[in-house]
Amino acid sequence: MAVCIAVVAKENYPLYIRSVPSENELKFHYTVHTSLDVVEEKVSAVGKVLVDQRELYLGLLYPTEDYKVYGYVTNSKVKFVIVVESSNTSLRDNEIRSMFRKLHNSFTDVMCNPFYNPGDLIQSKAFDSVVSSMMVQAC
Amino acid sequence: MAQCLQSVQEFVQDSFVPMVAVLCSEYAEKVTRKNNLNFSELVRPFCRLTSEGHMRDPNNQIHVVKNLKISVSNVVTEPPHHATTRRLLNEVVSASQPAEGLVTNVITAGDYDLNISDGSLKASVPWYYSWKDTLMELSKSKFYTATTPWFEAYRENFLQSMPASDHEFLNHYLACMLVVTSHEASPVDQLFKLSQDQHRIQHGSEHAYPKWFIPNTLKYYVLLHDVSEGDEQRAESIYEDIKQRYGTQACYLLKINSRTSTLGPDEQIPDPWSQYLHRNNLQNQELPEEGSAVVVNNVENSMNASETDGLHLPAKDDVGRVNSDHPLQLDDPSNVATHMECIDDIKPPGTGPAVDIRKQPCAAPATHGACLTLGDHDRIRLFIQEFTFRGLLPHIEKNIRQLNDQRMSRKGISSSLISATKKWFGGGKVPEKSINELKNTSGLLYPPEAPELQIRKMADLCFLVQHYDLAYSYYHAAKKDFLSDQAMLYAAGALEMAAVSAFLQPGAPRPYPAHYMDTAIQTYRDVCKNMVMAERCALLSAEILKSQAKYSDAATLLIKMTSEDSDLRSALLLEQAAHCFINMRSPMVRKFAFHMILAGHRFSKAGQKRHALRCYCQAMQVYKGKGWSLAEDHINFTIGRQSFTLRQPENAVAAFRHILINDSKQAASQQGAFLREYLYVYKSVSQASTEGVLPQLPLPCIHSFATRVFFGHDRRLAEGEKQAASHVSLDQEYDRELSQQWRELEEQVVAIVNRGVLPAAFQPTLYCLSNQTDNMRFPLAVVEEPIIVEVVFRNPLKVPLILTGLSLLWKFSPKEPGQQRGGETDEVVSNEREVQASQGGLITTEVISEFHMSPEEKKVARLKLLPHQTGELHIRGVVYNLGAAPPPGDVLNSTVGTRVEGSIFSDGLFVRGRQDLEIQGPRLNNTKEEKTSVRHGPDRRLDPIITPPMPLLEVFFINFPTGLLCGEIRKAYVEFVNVSKVPLQGLRVVSKHPEFFTFGSHAAALTPLSPGASENCSAYKTVATGRASASSTLVAPADFGTGADGSRPGVVEIPLPDSTLQPGASVQLPMWLRGPDREGVHEINFLFYYESAEKKVSKMSHRVLRHTAIICASRSLSVRATACRSNTLPENSEDRNSGMLVFVDVENINTNEAGVREFHIVQVSSSSQHWKLHSCINSVEDKDSKLTSRERGKLCFRATKCRSAEATSDAVGKYTFADINLGNEQIISATTPCADFFFRRRHPLESKKPPMLGSAGFAPPAGHTAAEHLSNVVCRCSEVDLSIIVLWKAYVVEDNKQLILEGQLHVALQTIGREACSLTQKEEAEEMVLLKFKPDVPPPLAKPSVEQLSQLIKTNLHYPESYDHPFPQKSLCMVPVTLMLSNCSLAEVDVIIDLRHKATSPETLEVHGSFTWLGQTQYKLPLRAQEVRKLRLTACFIHAGVYNLGTPRVFAKLAEQGSMCEASRQSATPALIIINSV
């Protein structure tokens, strides 16, 4: 399960970021922010090759000592970043993929909310609960 | 980007240079010391050879050695101390700082502005469209050289301080210079002694450390000759002696110190040593042991101290606010912050000679080479060249040959070499054994003469003389041997050098074997645990990779090299890695930033605070304003701290400010810590700067746009039963509609005061300025009247704040409007400098001593100023002490010891500062220019002009009710007080609801003036009379302040005695109120207007006072009245035709059954110009005029026309009031309250009235058509214009007390037959009006209908009710009947009377029997206006029975319009006659 889930706007500012355990919040912020470089690199590489434009899942962005960072970019260039612990070997690519899909669906729901102003921070409870269902339960 | 000033090749070459040792005699040392240099320092600037050298390789090929550099250093017998090296590197790095104050170049690219070059960007980079382009451009651009000099310095020193290792020979001494002087007693002996020393050092057992390349080291004998002292002859002879002894190739005579005189001030001698200066200091490895140990200790201690200071600052802050023992107090940080800079001055206690060496350059830094001329420089250069070409190179060449020969002689090894040379190009293909498989054999050491080492030695020699392809092949061979022997350290060294030499090969080189490097690094680090070697390897490799644009690999490599054991190295490498990221083809800005932060962190751990700060600042550029608030806060916080420890408190304050300003997502405790830190830093800044101008504070946020300004006193609203006028207060919200109403009222009254014209310069008086009001003009304030500014503060933090000593900042210039003070410039007074100093009685500034703000609270503060002089005031901002409130847990403590803790607070955590109030005006949108651009108008809310004193009125209401029944009359009192020192006049009041109140007429001043006396009195003036009496009075409406045309007075002049109100005087006036006609809550606005009695000196022409009364009206009675023509003409011929019946229906519609018991109709009065009530018809004695709940009563009155005599003689526009009282006392309706309200009543149909109403003449206006005329006549005929006033009393129980309330209701009767009601119909008001887009064609004037025409003539039959007739005797019965005709109209009417029966149904006639009219059957009579005529007729009956006499048909036509004859029949009522047969 993820330890940090972030949604980053097209303009690269955070729309939503949640992490567990919360005392490491700053570190995850840095991690997610830094991962955007890799996301951009990957996206631009895809753009050049024009292969499989539909693939939104970017796969493993980079591994750090303790964490693995996965990325996903929607068609509107909103980025999802999921950080999982390296020690967590039960998560396969497919699970990560489905997590992203779930996240994307929920995000779409948020966007469909007529009271949501695109570009604002996401404060939806439904989204929150979807995210927390994917997070490591903090003990 | 870390670009070297050298090229990569140069750098790598210079990393490995031939080492030459120096041994000096004592005298030689002395001679060189004259120049403040030792011998090795003396020659160092000349160690790079400018000319080419030549040598032959083992194959006898000529090899050119270009640009060779040698390293000359004193023999060091001790291996470098680890801590010393560390300290040296630390110092080198901290000494190399980015130049400050240079032009900073900001690269703006895409969404990032980066200034990463620290002032060494040489060209300003224009704007580029994308970041990528910029960097592409930049990396190509030659101008762009972002250097990190500290890193280069570090690297150079690191490489030079590498301890010599056994597995390689590169930094082993290749040669040794033995230096003596000519002055010595026997230089030759000395040389011999030195040579002995050298031999002992190299081969003796006690000196393990200085490593020597080759057993028979080249010895070079140098004879130093001091020209200034010695005898040249002697030197020459000694030199010859030496030459003979050691051979010409190995000897040199160096003459120096030619300068005899001291250096003249105007002489400029180049000082090539200066650039080596600090290195001389730092690299001096000859420190005696105890000295160095002490220095190191010192340094480490102070470093520890500084680290603790930096890192434990928050902890200490958290522990207590007591800062008396804080390590960062003012005297302390000077040591901490500057210890890096002044570390050179730290003198070890044990002062040895070597310490002096170290010290002297510092003491006299400018005196290097003071005794050397340019010729001496040349001589030294020549000497080095001679040494290299004559001594060193041949020596190396010889050794290479020797080694090669040795190698060739060894079979086994030669075969391996041959195989290696065969696989010249296939070297990479040999499968490398994995490191892990190898057993750890790093401990394996070859003996110095081992054949494997000979190859390595040969390779190193070749490498040093730049024969790289040969070196590569040897290294490659050696690597294989070492690997097969599992000698990992040796193998790693060979791999490393193989890779480097492969890179350095000229021509078309083989691809750089990066994997060699990787393996080498890994081996060094993991297998051999030799971090120093690994680091060297990584530095080389990274540099090479960078030169090949493999930034990503370089970055990975560098990041891998970071470890826990050295913070400095990790920091530098991380920084380099960050620079690599930004240099990538698609630059990774965020990675750059992140690694910069990591680097900054490591720098700060390493005590390199300046570098740490720089790193964080650079990273900040990426994070700034991108929404990553947590990261941003973290960076800002660190920057703030580092800046503070580096004594840049301004920057620290700015950084902390950022954390506090932004809406942070930090937890409350974190915010509290931030705040305390900020306050602490801020305080130290403000203590340091003694300038009077207070700095700006970031907290709390001020919503300056919402600032409101109020002019005037705080009013006390209620005082006993006195109720002050509500006026304006800051508590009211701005209401656009309401303010528009007030404005209209003010306009109305001002227009009336100015004789109907509104002055052009009129501006409504504004007492409260807010963002809704028009603030384009300077507001006016009156001297000695307070100005209250309401400032909206918002606490963005989750921790409470306390503001103390909160007051306004202002600037005041005493200017007399209109008066020019000749020559004297207006001095501007301000309280910005020091609040107390300049007050000078000009303006009293109120100070709010404490202002608490809860977390995330929005709160307003009202700050008061009291001007004492006229002039211009500018309110600039607020000044206050900001402090963090104690956390909730401390509250108890603070309540116990408020005094004690309070004082601590004020000393410690409170800082004084200001915030400006800057209000942007509204956006202008009038002209085209303003529309296309964004412009803002001025907002002068805070710049009032203080005007001379004006009167100030206060109004109090006494007995003012809040609830009234509809139509209820209540008497109240108003008190006017002039609280100013200026008399007041022209008091007026204006209201939109003049029907609500009256001050009484001029005529009636009979009422008692004190409110106390009138408590139980009726509001009305009464006269006791008998029951049901009627009386009438004639009254002119002008007496009641009403225009003759019945227009309602909007503006009422208040009858002040003497029409002025002296200062301090007060007047009480009675006031009557009448409940509004409609139920519900009514807000009634009064605007009191007054002027100064003095001549106008002020800009203010008048002042106003507002009052809003809120009245709750509840339903009382509903009165409906109808008037109808009475058909019976009274016998009394005087009022013949003017009779009218008025029916008044009164219904109790009060819903409050418990409160209001019953209503009594006390009196019904009429008021009209033409009519009056005459008598009550249904005054049945038993029927009381009481109405309990929901009861309805009917009253019937007869009304008559007023006597024409009365109407004409007195005044035309006068009204007749007629009272018919139903009780015992008569209320004189013609006097004050009743008549006042009558005249002030609402005229519901006023606007609909035809214009010819009233007393205007009858003559039809010219141009009117006949039809119009006709209809007019007809209308006028049915016009009544009678107002009924129903006066009632209500018995109300309230609080178990019975009260009697009085009231009056008005009904205006307009037309005969139409019902009028006291309540205006709501439906009418709410009726929707269709929008009309084109004017309607006026409806054609309808001809007056038959009905209407019939109204013109009133007919009446007079006959006996029953008539006895003896039919048997006389069969014909004749009855006289009188037909009375009266003309109701004012026009002449022709009447035609037709007596013939209508022959509609002859049968009916026959059945019922009929009668006939005798005589003339048709009459035509002209009737003058209002004429009554009798017509005698005779009816003839033949049977007894009941007959209807109402058969005559009457036709009326207006006399003047002959053709428009219309029939009218008036026989609605049957006129029955009974004929009896007797």
PDB file of C-alpha atoms in Angstrom, chain B residues 1014-1178:
ATOM      1  CA  SER B1014     -48.483  65.030  30.010  1.00  0.00           C
ATOM      2  CA  GLU B1015     -48.313  61.487  31.063  1.00  0.00           C
ATOM      3  CA  ASN B1016     -51.958  60.782  31.530  1.00  0.00           C
ATOM      4  CA  CYS B1017     -53.240  63.419  29.273  1.00  0.00           C
ATOM      5  CA  SER B1018     -54.763  62.745  26.027  1.00  0.00           C
ATOM      6  CA  ALA B1019     -52.759  63.738  23.071  1.00  0.00           C
ATOM      7  CA  TYR B1020     -55.754  65.599  21.806  1.00  0.00           C
ATOM      8  CA  LYS B1021     -57.153  68.800  22.913  1.00  0.00           C
ATOM      9  CA  THR B1022     -60.645  68.174  24.128  1.00  0.00           C
ATOM     10  CA  VAL B1023     -63.638  70.167  25.167  1.00  0.00           C
ATOM     11  CA  ALA B1024     -66.389  68.621  27.211  1.00  0.00           C
ATOM     12  CA  THR B1025     -69.695  68.809  25.416  1.00  0.00           C
ATOM     13  CA  GLY B1026     -72.939  66.987  25.253  1.00  0.00           C
ATOM     14  CA  ARG B1027     -73.376  63.914  23.309  1.00  0.00           C
ATOM     15  CA  ALA B1028     -73.688  63.851  19.595  1.00  0.00           C
ATOM     16  CA  SER B1029     -73.126  67.440  19.087  1.00  0.00           C
ATOM     17  CA  ALA B1030     -71.612  68.793  15.983  1.00  0.00           C
ATOM     18  CA  SER B1031     -69.403  71.755  15.528  1.00  0.00           C
ATOM     19  CA  SER B1032     -67.210  72.988  12.799  1.00  0.00           C
ATOM     20  CA  THR B1033     -64.104  75.091  12.440  1.00  0.00           C
ATOM     21  CA  LEU B1034     -62.402  76.618   9.511  1.00  0.00           C
ATOM     22  CA  VAL B1035     -58.674  76.096   9.221  1.00  0.00           C
ATOM     23  CA  ALA B1036     -56.075  77.110   6.704  1.00  0.00           C
ATOM     24  CA  PRO B1037     -53.704  74.319   5.784  1.00  0.00           C
ATOM     25  CA  ALA B1038     -50.784  76.689   5.782  1.00  0.00           C
ATOM     26  CA  ASP B1039     -50.978  76.758   9.536  1.00  0.00           C
ATOM     27  CA  PHE B1040     -49.958  73.179   9.538  1.00  0.00           C
ATOM     28  CA  GLY B1041     -47.073  73.596   7.258  1.00  0.00           C
ATOM     29  CA  THR B1042     -48.858  72.283   4.283  1.00  0.00           C
ATOM     30  CA  GLY B1043     -49.014  73.849   0.918  1.00  0.00           C
ATOM     31  CA  ALA B1044     -52.319  75.094  -0.269  1.00  0.00           C
ATOM     32  CA  ASP B1045     -52.426  72.385  -2.863  1.00  0.00           C
ATOM     33  CA  GLY B1046     -52.192  69.762  -0.188  1.00  0.00           C
ATOM     34  CA  SER B1047     -48.575  68.748  -0.940  1.00  0.00           C
ATOM     35  CA  ARG B1048     -46.941  67.072   1.952  1.00  0.00           C
ATOM     36  CA  PRO B1049     -44.061  68.741   3.654  1.00  0.00           C
ATOM     37  CA  GLY B1050     -40.894  66.680   3.415  1.00  0.00           C
ATOM     38  CA  VAL B1051     -38.762  69.133   5.259  1.00  0.00           C
ATOM     39  CA  VAL B1052     -39.939  70.510   8.522  1.00  0.00           C
ATOM     40  CA  GLU B1053     -38.323  73.355  10.204  1.00  0.00           C
ATOM     41  CA  ILE B1054     -38.045  72.656  13.866  1.00  0.00           C
ATOM     42  CA  PRO B1055     -39.369  75.554  15.905  1.00  0.00           C
ATOM     43  CA  LEU B1056     -36.421  76.329  18.105  1.00  0.00           C
ATOM     44  CA  PRO B1057     -36.810  79.217  20.473  1.00  0.00           C
ATOM     45  CA  ASP B1058     -34.846  82.109  18.963  1.00  0.00           C
ATOM     46  CA  SER B1059     -34.144  79.704  16.133  1.00  0.00           C
ATOM     47  CA  THR B1060     -30.640  79.077  17.436  1.00  0.00           C
ATOM     48  CA  LEU B1061     -29.268  76.720  19.969  1.00  0.00           C
ATOM     49  CA  GLN B1062     -26.464  78.126  22.039  1.00  0.00           C
ATOM     50  CA  PRO B1063     -23.494  75.959  22.964  1.00  0.00           C
ATOM     51  CA  GLY B1064     -24.447  73.600  25.681  1.00  0.00           C
ATOM     52  CA  ALA B1065     -28.088  74.539  25.537  1.00  0.00           C
ATOM     53  CA  SER B1066     -30.824  72.042  25.192  1.00  0.00           C
ATOM     54  CA  VAL B1067     -34.424  72.302  24.117  1.00  0.00           C
ATOM     55  CA  GLN B1068     -37.238  69.874  24.598  1.00  0.00           C
ATOM     56  CA  LEU B1069     -40.009  69.921  22.079  1.00  0.00           C
ATOM     57  CA  PRO B1070     -43.170  67.880  21.943  1.00  0.00           C
ATOM     58  CA  MET B1071     -43.651  65.625  19.077  1.00  0.00           C
ATOM     59  CA  TRP B1072     -46.638  63.649  18.038  1.00  0.00           C
ATOM     60  CA  LEU B1073     -46.419  60.374  16.349  1.00  0.00           C
ATOM     61  CA  ARG B1074     -49.033  58.536  14.473  1.00  0.00           C
ATOM     62  CA  GLY B1075     -48.856  54.875  13.838  1.00  0.00           C
ATOM     63  CA  PRO B1076     -48.439  54.028  10.193  1.00  0.00           C
ATOM     64  CA  ASP B1077     -51.535  52.976   8.394  1.00  0.00           C
ATOM     65  CA  ARG B1078     -50.172  49.721   7.324  1.00  0.00           C
ATOM     66  CA  GLU B1079     -49.304  47.080   9.811  1.00  0.00           C
ATOM     67  CA  GLY B1080     -45.829  45.679  10.106  1.00  0.00           C
ATOM     68  CA  VAL B1081     -42.424  46.931  11.044  1.00  0.00           C
ATOM     69  CA  HIS B1082     -41.571  50.316   9.694  1.00  0.00           C
ATOM     70  CA  GLU B1083     -38.186  51.901   9.559  1.00  0.00           C
ATOM     71  CA  ILE B1084     -38.538  55.582   9.529  1.00  0.00           C
ATOM     72  CA  ASN B1085     -35.538  57.712   8.761  1.00  0.00           C
ATOM     73  CA  PHE B1086     -35.167  61.183  10.159  1.00  0.00           C
ATOM     74  CA  LEU B1087     -32.452  63.426   8.974  1.00  0.00           C
ATOM     75  CA  PHE B1088     -31.746  66.419  11.154  1.00  0.00           C
ATOM     76  CA  TYR B1089     -30.027  69.205   9.380  1.00  0.00           C
ATOM     77  CA  TYR B1090     -28.270  72.094  11.020  1.00  0.00           C
ATOM     78  CA  GLU B1091     -25.798  74.804  10.292  1.00  0.00           C
ATOM     79  CA  SER B1092     -23.289  76.744  12.168  1.00  0.00           C
ATOM     80  CA  ALA B1093     -24.560  80.078  13.352  1.00  0.00           C
ATOM     81  CA  GLU B1094     -21.193  81.611  12.786  1.00  0.00           C
ATOM     82  CA  LYS B1095     -20.001  82.810   9.506  1.00  0.00           C
ATOM     83  CA  LYS B1096     -18.873  80.076   7.270  1.00  0.00           C
ATOM     84  CA  VAL B1097     -15.254  79.505   8.047  1.00  0.00           C
ATOM     85  CA  SER B1098     -15.387  75.834   7.544  1.00  0.00           C
ATOM     86  CA  LYS B1099     -15.538  73.895   4.368  1.00  0.00           C
ATOM     87  CA  MET B1100     -18.450  72.167   5.910  1.00  0.00           C
ATOM     88  CA  SER B1101     -21.620  74.051   5.120  1.00  0.00           C
ATOM     89  CA  HIS B1102     -23.879  72.044   7.279  1.00  0.00           C
ATOM     90  CA  ARG B1103     -24.038  68.935   9.309  1.00  0.00           C
ATOM     91  CA  VAL B1104     -26.618  66.281   9.579  1.00  0.00           C
ATOM     92  CA  LEU B1105     -27.722  63.831  12.156  1.00  0.00           C
ATOM     93  CA  ARG B1106     -29.519  60.690  11.299  1.00  0.00           C
ATOM     94  CA  HIS B1107     -32.049  58.770  13.199  1.00  0.00           C
ATOM     95  CA  THR B1108     -33.809  55.625  12.271  1.00  0.00           C
ATOM     96  CA  ALA B1109     -36.904  54.876  14.255  1.00  0.00           C
ATOM     97  CA  ILE B1110     -38.255  51.416  14.142  1.00  0.00           C
ATOM     98  CA  ILE B1111     -41.945  51.208  14.710  1.00  0.00           C
ATOM     99  CA  CYS B1112     -43.948  48.087  14.874  1.00  0.00           C
ATOM    100  CA  ALA B1113     -47.502  48.854  13.807  1.00  0.00           C
ATOM    101  CA  SER B1114     -50.294  46.484  14.605  1.00  0.00           C
ATOM    102  CA  ARG B1115     -53.739  46.495  13.152  1.00  0.00           C
ATOM    103  CA  SER B1116     -56.405  48.566  14.752  1.00  0.00           C
ATOM    104  CA  LEU B1117     -59.560  49.513  12.917  1.00  0.00           C
ATOM    105  CA  SER B1118     -60.534  49.397   9.378  1.00  0.00           C
ATOM    106  CA  VAL B1119     -62.802  52.152   8.216  1.00  0.00           C
ATOM    107  CA  ARG B1120     -64.707  52.020   5.002  1.00  0.00           C
ATOM    108  CA  ALA B1121     -66.829  54.886   3.973  1.00  0.00           C
ATOM    109  CA  THR B1122     -69.261  55.464   1.166  1.00  0.00           C
ATOM    110  CA  ALA B1123     -71.022  58.555   0.223  1.00  0.00           C
ATOM    111  CA  CYS B1124     -74.252  58.586  -1.632  1.00  0.00           C
ATOM    112  CA  ARG B1125     -76.589  61.204  -2.692  1.00  0.00           C
ATOM    113  CA  SER B1126     -79.598  61.531  -0.569  1.00  0.00           C
ATOM    114  CA  ASN B1127     -82.670  61.480  -2.677  1.00  0.00           C
ATOM    115  CA  THR B1128     -84.871  63.114  -0.206  1.00  0.00           C
ATOM    116  CA  LEU B1129     -84.589  66.765  -0.335  1.00  0.00           C
ATOM    117  CA  PRO B1130     -84.812  68.274   3.030  1.00  0.00           C
ATOM    118  CA  GLU B1131     -87.672  70.595   3.595  1.00  0.00           C
ATOM    119  CA  ASN B1132     -85.309  73.104   4.824  1.00  0.00           C
ATOM    120  CA  SER B1133     -84.750  74.955   1.674  1.00  0.00           C
ATOM    121  CA  GLU B1134     -81.421  76.282   2.697  1.00  0.00           C
ATOM    122  CA  ASP B1135     -79.573  73.069   2.185  1.00  0.00           C
ATOM    123  CA  ARG B1136     -81.831  71.968  -0.436  1.00  0.00           C
ATOM    124  CA  ASN B1137     -79.859  70.084  -2.905  1.00  0.00           C
ATOM    125  CA  SER B1138     -76.630  69.611  -1.054  1.00  0.00           C
ATOM    126  CA  GLY B1139     -77.463  66.637   1.020  1.00  0.00           C
ATOM    127  CA  MET B1140     -75.323  63.584   1.001  1.00  0.00           C
ATOM    128  CA  LEU B1141     -75.257  60.504   3.104  1.00  0.00           C
ATOM    129  CA  VAL B1142     -72.045  59.137   4.404  1.00  0.00           C
ATOM    130  CA  PHE B1143     -71.903  55.585   5.622  1.00  0.00           C
ATOM    131  CA  VAL B1144     -68.957  54.661   7.705  1.00  0.00           C
ATOM    132  CA  ASP B1145     -68.235  51.026   8.325  1.00  0.00           C
ATOM    133  CA  VAL B1146     -65.844  50.472  11.150  1.00  0.00           C
ATOM    134  CA  GLU B1147     -64.418  47.067  11.789  1.00  0.00           C
ATOM    135  CA  ASN B1148     -62.118  46.005  14.551  1.00  0.00           C
ATOM    136  CA  ILE B1149     -59.441  44.066  12.795  1.00  0.00           C
ATOM    137  CA  ASN B1150     -57.038  43.934  15.651  1.00  0.00           C
ATOM    138  CA  THR B1151     -55.713  40.467  16.074  1.00  0.00           C
ATOM    139  CA  ASN B1152     -54.235  40.912  19.470  1.00  0.00           C
ATOM    140  CA  GLU B1153     -57.333  39.952  21.401  1.00  0.00           C
ATOM    141  CA  ALA B1154     -55.634  39.700  24.708  1.00  0.00           C
ATOM    142  CA  GLY B1155     -54.034  43.087  24.576  1.00  0.00           C
ATOM    143  CA  VAL B1156     -56.615  45.259  23.007  1.00  0.00           C
ATOM    144  CA  ARG B1157     -59.955  44.893  24.654  1.00  0.00           C
ATOM    145  CA  GLU B1158     -62.167  47.138  22.680  1.00  0.00           C
ATOM    146  CA  PHE B1159     -62.240  50.183  20.552  1.00  0.00           C
ATOM    147  CA  HIS B1160     -64.528  53.074  21.081  1.00  0.00           C
ATOM    148  CA  ILE B1161     -65.362  55.357  18.296  1.00  0.00           C
ATOM    149  CA  VAL B1162     -65.104  58.631  20.038  1.00  0.00           C
ATOM    150  CA  GLN B1163     -65.701  61.040  17.342  1.00  0.00           C
ATOM    151  CA  VAL B1164     -66.055  61.278  13.635  1.00  0.00           C
ATOM    152  CA  SER B1165     -64.858  64.437  12.054  1.00  0.00           C
ATOM    153  CA  SER B1166     -64.813  65.596   8.546  1.00  0.00           C
ATOM    154  CA  SER B1167     -62.455  67.796   6.784  1.00  0.00           C
ATOM    155  CA  SER B1168     -63.053  69.209   3.422  1.00  0.00           C
ATOM    156  CA  GLN B1169     -63.057  72.363   1.526  1.00  0.00           C
ATOM    157  CA  HIS B1170     -66.618  71.962   0.415  1.00  0.00           C
ATOM    158  CA  TRP B1171     -68.357  69.554   2.617  1.00  0.00           C
ATOM    159  CA  LYS B1172     -68.859  68.981   6.235  1.00  0.00           C
ATOM    160  CA  LEU B1173     -70.556  66.361   8.286  1.00  0.00           C
ATOM    161  CA  HIS B1174     -73.803  67.659   9.501  1.00  0.00           C
ATOM    162  CA  SER B1175     -75.288  65.160  11.836  1.00  0.00           C
ATOM    163  CA  CYS B1176     -75.304  61.616  12.794  1.00  0.00           C
ATOM    164  CA  ILE B1177     -78.299  59.822  11.537  1.00  0.00           C
ATOM    165  CA  ASN B1178     -78.316  56.510  13.292  1.00  0.00           C
TER     166      ASN B1178
END
